[in-house]
Amino acid sequence: MSHDSRSNLILGICFAAFALLLIFIWIPFDTDTGLIEKVRRQITIGDALAPTVAGIFLLLGGLILILFERNAPDQPEVDPVNLGFMAVVFVLLAASFLVMRYGGPAVVALVNLSRETPLEYRLLRDSAPWKYTGFFFGGTLMIGGLISLVEGRITLRAVLIGIVAVLAMIAVYDLPFDDLLLPPNGDV
Amino acid sequence: MGALDYIWAGVLAVFLGPELFSVFGVPVPVTIVMIFAGFFLGIAVGATPGLAGPIAMAIALPILISIFGYTPDALLPVMGFLIGVMKGATIGGAVPAILFNTPGTPDAYMTTLDGYPMTQKGQAKKALRVAHLSSVTGDTFSDMVLFICAPFLALLVEGYLDLPEKTALLILSLSFIAAVIGGSPAKGLISTGLGLLFAYVGTGEDFYPRLSMDSKVLAQGFPLATAILGVLIVGAVFKELTDLWREKRESGLLAGTIEDSGDQRLHMREIRRLVPYIGRSAVIGTAIGALPGIGSTLAATIGYTVGKARYQRTKSPEAPDFGKGAPEGIAATEAANSSVSGANLIPVLSLGIPGNAAAVFLILAADSIGGFNPGPSVFRFTADAVNPELVIAFGLFTAMLIANLLNWTIGGVFMRSMGIMTRIPKQVLLPTVLLLTLTAIYVQETRMEAIWFTLGFGLLGYVMRVVAISPLPFVIAFILGGKLEESARQAFAATGGDPWFLFTHPIAAVFMALSVGVILLTARNNRVRASRASA
């Protein structure tokens, strides 16, 4: 937080510009009806009105930031190092969900190498242990990876915590219920 | 049915509801068990830094709905559980604040000021006892006010407000929330505008789903749970992970433990000394809590400031100052922040407007299960036919009383035993909470897009926190967006297509003037404060 930060002014300009784009371009081009419609001699509110109200809130917020709050004390300073960390977190999350999505079919494909009649993951997605494979590998990667990222080193402890946490989640969300599907089994 | 019949029916719905098991032939109703379970879980999560009541609610909700299903019978057990969590987390939050100088929730920050110095003097247990007594007193007082005010406010709204006035009231609530949450009306308006905008994507009355950019994924709109959990929970996890990573880089070590010394009990004369502080703070917290959107942090700050002013006038010379380990400081803070929770349900139950994160989850539960729509229609005391929503409302009040009873009796003991939770490292807790939340979303929605949406909303919640935009107006606007549009459409039709319906009806016009006034006044005050600060 700083007195010298211009983050409020920048934020105000960005949101005022976005609100104008929203009100004058996105909403008119992406809704079927305008603000007010006349249908069979009856006047009704069109689909564009509510998002326009949202746009007005954004525009007002942006303008007040520019006009009244640009010199406010304790404005936040955006640290690019933190944003870099978040980018790495998102890469890790994307990798974890890719492993979660394709982990199960990949294990089945590996098993099929030694089988005469091939298995199909789609048909196994509701039977243990197959239904847990993607969630297990993806979830462990996510938890273990995030712990390692924060601690700045990869440790066996982080992986073990990931495994225990994922097993606990399987026990909570899947074992007692027949009707719940763990990720990614609703999509495969 | 008369009013007393409804109250009695609500009590019976809790005590004579579906039986979970029986002990020596005595049936134990499922709602009671769920209130117990929620209450103990609430204390545990409140006592764990990095966790909070809303996180437990988010994770538990899909499990509860799977267990109890989508029938009206599920409402009381599920919402009873959530109420238990809400109550438990309120007292649990003081544990890390007192023992480790780490506020579990922002509203417990002021508790650290006197709580931790007491721990350093070996008075940790006494400090926890003061916190418990103050918290539970404030909470009970606040609940009493809720029980009395919510039905009357709802009857007033139903009796005097027509469609244009109700639409204007929703706009006033959104403006008020935007103006007061986070201290910047501009950022509040942006947060509210974003919430409304996302609520309107893929919805509307036309054949073409508006603002969907011809995408099939966006055409269905954003599920309520993805927006709420994404912005509130995932966004908070991202922010805490970043802070933790920074902290670790700059090297931070946990303080060692301090042994208790001296008398840890709370004596009657000490309680008598605390009563004025608890009483004032309970009134302050309840008054603040009754207004939607004003959080318990402000209540705690005002309660502490008012308490400090009195203490400086009345304290004995040898007593420690506020901020140096005065039990009165803990009492003033805890009574104020705890008395917000009950009063915060006044706008939820009487107007359908959520005022804080816990209320948001109660509305999410009601919305997911169906059969109960918080709002003025709940309190229709119909004599000829039973209004089931009113029975549920009185059932919820009964659940709150049971949770309070638990709080008074065994809450303190359980709270003091929860010091162990503060030792779970955040770097272990946060990734686990993240996967738990995303799994909870998936088991509800069963499609990967829901996870991507939640992560997207999480990123939005993170960015909002980085640029000091409060995420709560976003969530409240997302919930109220559909209701606002529907109410405006009905009012417009009912007034024969009068485009000025918000200004031609006197009460609606007053609400609209207040909406503009509250924004302008707060913006002006902020500007004056800014120019004073820079001078």
XYZ file of C-alpha atoms in Angstrom, chain B residues 129-469:
341
model
C -12.798 -17.929 28.648
C -13.366 -14.165 28.302
C -13.625 -14.538 24.510
C -16.111 -17.400 24.834
C -18.335 -15.646 27.362
C -18.393 -12.406 25.357
C -18.894 -14.133 22.033
C -21.748 -16.340 23.163
C -23.495 -13.465 24.988
C -23.292 -11.190 21.943
C -24.450 -13.986 19.650
C -27.454 -14.873 21.825
C -28.520 -11.216 22.095
C -28.245 -10.826 18.344
C -30.384 -13.932 17.755
C -33.113 -12.589 20.033
C -33.216 -9.381 18.009
C -33.397 -11.461 14.816
C -36.333 -13.539 16.088
C -38.283 -10.398 16.935
C -37.333 -8.123 14.039
C -37.256 -10.414 11.000
C -40.992 -11.308 10.987
C -42.042 -7.684 11.638
C -39.752 -6.301 8.945
C -41.029 -8.901 6.485
C -44.667 -8.065 7.314
C -43.866 -4.377 6.881
C -42.278 -5.021 3.484
C -45.188 -7.178 2.340
C -47.749 -4.729 3.647
C -46.365 -1.469 2.320
C -44.036 -2.225 -0.570
C -45.318 -2.966 -4.061
C -43.276 -4.137 -7.063
C -41.670 -0.739 -7.901
C -40.709 -0.218 -4.257
C -39.272 -3.733 -4.000
C -37.183 -3.113 -7.125
C -35.949 0.190 -5.679
C -35.199 -1.558 -2.359
C -32.992 -4.094 -4.176
C -31.146 -1.235 -5.909
C -30.759 0.549 -2.565
C -29.356 -2.632 -0.973
C -26.846 -3.065 -3.790
C -25.794 0.602 -3.592
C -25.508 0.421 0.177
C -23.427 -2.754 0.036
C -21.240 -1.238 -2.711
C -20.718 1.939 -0.687
C -19.917 0.469 2.701
C -18.051 -2.803 2.071
C -14.318 -2.365 1.663
C -14.310 1.372 2.350
C -14.311 2.477 -1.303
C -17.688 3.134 -2.963
C -16.049 3.156 -6.405
C -14.552 -0.291 -5.920
C -17.794 -1.473 -4.357
C -19.697 -0.315 -7.442
C -17.204 -2.116 -9.699
C -17.541 -5.297 -7.648
C -21.349 -5.025 -7.787
C -21.307 -4.278 -11.537
C -19.123 -7.311 -12.218
C -21.411 -9.528 -10.120
C -24.475 -8.324 -12.041
C -22.712 -8.707 -15.387
C -21.706 -12.330 -14.741
C -25.199 -13.096 -13.421
C -26.718 -11.916 -16.708
C -24.464 -13.957 -19.040
C -26.432 -16.732 -20.748
C -29.731 -15.769 -19.124
C -32.671 -13.568 -20.161
C -36.013 -14.146 -21.837
C -34.946 -14.191 -25.496
C -34.299 -17.363 -27.479
C -30.656 -16.325 -27.864
C -28.809 -16.536 -24.495
C -27.506 -12.989 -24.054
C -23.798 -12.118 -23.828
C -22.893 -15.726 -24.615
C -20.792 -14.857 -27.695
C -22.397 -17.823 -29.500
C -20.586 -20.191 -27.142
C -22.448 -23.288 -25.998
C -20.491 -23.282 -22.745
C -21.534 -19.714 -21.888
C -25.107 -20.228 -23.125
C -26.009 -22.061 -19.912
C -24.736 -19.188 -17.776
C -22.473 -19.529 -14.758
C -23.703 -21.876 -12.002
C -24.231 -20.036 -8.702
C -21.839 -22.321 -6.806
C -18.937 -21.707 -9.241
C -19.200 -17.934 -8.827
C -19.613 -17.986 -5.042
C -16.986 -20.618 -4.285
C -14.625 -19.300 -6.955
C -14.575 -15.683 -5.828
C -14.940 -16.241 -2.081
C -12.978 -19.439 -1.421
C -10.620 -20.125 -4.350
C -9.723 -16.425 -4.654
C -8.887 -16.331 -0.930
C -6.795 -19.519 -1.238
C -4.797 -18.022 -4.150
C -4.183 -14.823 -2.202
C -3.112 -16.684 0.934
C -0.839 -19.002 -1.070
C 0.882 -15.971 -2.604
C 1.239 -14.258 0.781
C 2.598 -17.467 2.283
C 5.096 -17.928 -0.534
C 6.270 -14.334 -0.061
C 6.460 -14.804 3.695
C 8.504 -17.990 3.313
C 10.845 -16.244 0.878
C 11.372 -13.480 3.375
C 11.687 -16.179 6.112
C 9.142 -16.307 8.918
C 9.280 -18.691 11.869
C 6.478 -19.731 14.183
C 6.785 -18.470 17.735
C 7.395 -21.025 20.473
C 4.710 -22.033 22.941
C 4.197 -20.281 26.283
C 3.197 -22.227 29.396
C 0.081 -21.184 31.336
C 0.662 -19.605 34.744
C -1.596 -18.255 37.494
C -5.351 -18.525 37.987
C -7.041 -19.354 34.679
C -10.643 -19.274 35.943
C -13.075 -16.444 35.305
C -14.562 -15.210 38.578
C -17.906 -13.526 39.176
C -16.325 -10.158 39.995
C -14.410 -10.293 36.716
C -17.576 -11.168 34.818
C -19.351 -8.194 36.440
C -16.503 -5.969 35.240
C -16.860 -7.306 31.693
C -20.646 -6.998 31.457
C -20.797 -3.286 30.434
C -18.286 -3.907 27.636
C -20.124 -6.994 26.413
C -23.490 -5.193 26.570
C -22.383 -2.132 24.588
C -20.575 -4.201 21.983
C -23.544 -6.575 21.602
C -25.817 -3.619 20.804
C -23.237 -2.109 18.405
C -22.676 -5.447 16.624
C -26.382 -6.176 16.328
C -27.168 -2.703 14.917
C -24.329 -3.002 12.394
C -25.192 -6.604 11.534
C -28.791 -5.734 10.720
C -27.596 -3.613 7.798
C -26.714 -5.829 4.836
C -23.079 -5.918 3.867
C -21.463 -4.236 6.853
C -19.167 -6.877 8.164
C -18.174 -8.031 11.601
C -14.745 -6.406 11.168
C -16.276 -2.924 11.389
C -18.407 -4.022 14.352
C -15.294 -5.334 16.119
C -13.410 -2.097 15.425
C -16.233 0.132 16.706
C -16.902 -2.143 19.698
C -13.204 -2.050 20.600
C -12.963 1.743 20.170
C -16.072 2.412 22.287
C -14.859 -0.070 24.910
C -11.427 1.576 24.980
C -12.941 5.032 25.594
C -14.900 3.703 28.599
C -11.946 1.710 29.910
C -9.663 4.742 29.939
C -12.177 6.578 32.109
C -12.883 3.781 34.566
C -9.820 1.517 34.833
C -7.732 1.201 37.982
C -4.138 2.477 37.667
C -2.518 -0.963 37.947
C -4.795 -2.611 35.326
C -3.194 -3.163 31.908
C -4.168 -0.746 29.110
C -6.154 -1.788 26.053
C -3.658 -3.418 23.719
C -1.498 -4.603 26.625
C -3.590 -7.586 27.731
C -6.850 -6.146 29.096
C -9.628 -8.790 29.237
C -12.110 -5.950 28.587
C -10.501 -5.465 25.149
C -11.206 -9.092 24.233
C -14.757 -8.798 25.594
C -15.484 -5.603 23.630
C -14.196 -7.137 20.377
C -15.648 -10.622 20.635
C -19.120 -9.472 21.760
C -19.252 -7.041 18.838
C -18.100 -9.378 16.070
C -20.201 -12.291 17.313
C -23.383 -10.258 17.597
C -23.210 -9.497 13.879
C -24.000 -13.066 12.797
C -27.581 -13.353 14.056
C -28.591 -9.827 13.058
C -27.083 -10.385 9.611
C -29.862 -12.894 8.970
C -32.521 -10.175 9.424
C -32.155 -8.895 5.817
C -31.773 -12.500 4.570
C -34.960 -13.840 6.083
C -37.088 -10.714 5.794
C -35.883 -9.353 2.452
C -33.935 -12.205 0.786
C -30.827 -10.009 0.747
C -27.681 -11.737 2.036
C -25.441 -9.574 4.175
C -22.377 -11.750 4.724
C -20.625 -14.869 3.419
C -22.377 -17.255 5.840
C -25.772 -15.889 4.746
C -24.728 -16.408 1.124
C -24.254 -20.114 1.833
C -27.623 -20.379 3.575
C -29.225 -18.911 0.440
C -27.161 -21.256 -1.761
C -28.405 -24.231 0.285
C -32.021 -23.044 0.071
C -31.629 -22.437 -3.668
C -30.026 -25.867 -4.271
C -32.602 -27.838 -2.272
C -35.697 -25.799 -3.163
C -38.902 -25.322 -1.200
C -37.654 -22.325 0.779
C -37.129 -18.887 -0.757
C -35.789 -16.456 1.832
C -37.689 -13.180 1.518
C -40.761 -11.355 2.788
C -43.139 -14.055 1.516
C -41.705 -16.496 4.082
C -43.487 -14.669 6.910
C -47.046 -14.979 5.594
C -49.064 -16.078 8.599
C -51.774 -17.791 6.579
C -54.626 -18.964 8.785
C -56.514 -21.221 6.369
C -53.616 -23.209 4.886
C -50.188 -24.007 6.357
C -47.310 -21.924 4.992
C -44.474 -24.527 5.004
C -41.806 -21.849 4.519
C -42.834 -20.186 7.769
C -42.569 -23.493 9.613
C -39.041 -23.868 8.206
C -38.189 -20.295 9.308
C -39.240 -21.042 12.880
C -37.397 -24.374 12.594
C -34.262 -22.382 11.742
C -34.796 -20.123 14.753
C -35.096 -23.260 16.894
C -31.857 -24.567 15.366
C -30.152 -21.290 16.298
C -31.378 -21.601 19.870
C -30.080 -25.170 20.088
C -26.698 -24.052 18.719
C -26.658 -21.262 21.307
C -27.424 -23.759 24.052
C -24.497 -25.905 22.864
C -22.370 -22.797 22.810
C -23.233 -21.891 26.403
C -22.745 -25.420 27.743
C -19.940 -27.307 25.986
C -18.717 -24.746 23.433
C -16.136 -23.242 25.776
C -14.516 -26.574 26.664
C -14.370 -27.627 23.015
C -13.037 -24.224 21.986
C -10.195 -24.350 24.519
C -9.188 -27.804 23.286
C -8.846 -26.574 19.700
C -5.441 -24.944 20.158
C -3.997 -27.957 18.352
C -5.638 -26.875 15.077
C -3.444 -23.795 14.892
C -0.431 -26.067 14.389
C -1.546 -27.367 10.984
C 0.761 -25.636 8.492
C -1.058 -23.345 6.073
C 0.962 -24.626 3.112
C -0.604 -28.054 3.726
C -4.068 -26.731 4.460
C -4.534 -24.345 1.533
C -3.838 -26.777 -1.364
C -6.073 -29.349 0.351
C -8.871 -26.796 0.704
C -8.438 -25.892 -2.979
C -8.821 -29.495 -4.196
C -11.686 -30.082 -1.741
C -13.539 -27.023 -3.055
C -13.017 -27.961 -6.704
C -14.106 -31.543 -5.977
C -17.193 -30.225 -4.168
C -18.049 -28.175 -7.272
C -17.512 -31.130 -9.607
C -19.654 -33.585 -7.682
C -22.465 -31.001 -7.832
C -22.119 -30.017 -11.503
C -20.402 -33.150 -12.956
C -18.675 -31.325 -15.804
C -15.136 -30.052 -16.182
C -16.356 -26.629 -17.349
C -17.585 -26.017 -13.779
C -14.006 -26.435 -12.534
C -12.663 -24.066 -15.208
C -15.360 -21.530 -14.302
C -14.480 -21.846 -10.611
C -10.772 -21.376 -11.318
C -11.632 -18.379 -13.509
C -13.752 -16.856 -10.745
C -10.941 -17.734 -8.322
C -8.510 -15.736 -10.448
C -11.004 -12.862 -10.520
C -11.333 -13.091 -6.714
C -7.527 -13.062 -6.406
C -7.134 -10.004 -8.659
C -9.934 -8.237 -6.775
C -8.119 -8.818 -3.491
C -4.807 -7.639 -4.987
C -6.341 -4.341 -6.147
C -8.324 -4.013 -2.877
C -11.781 -4.612 -4.371
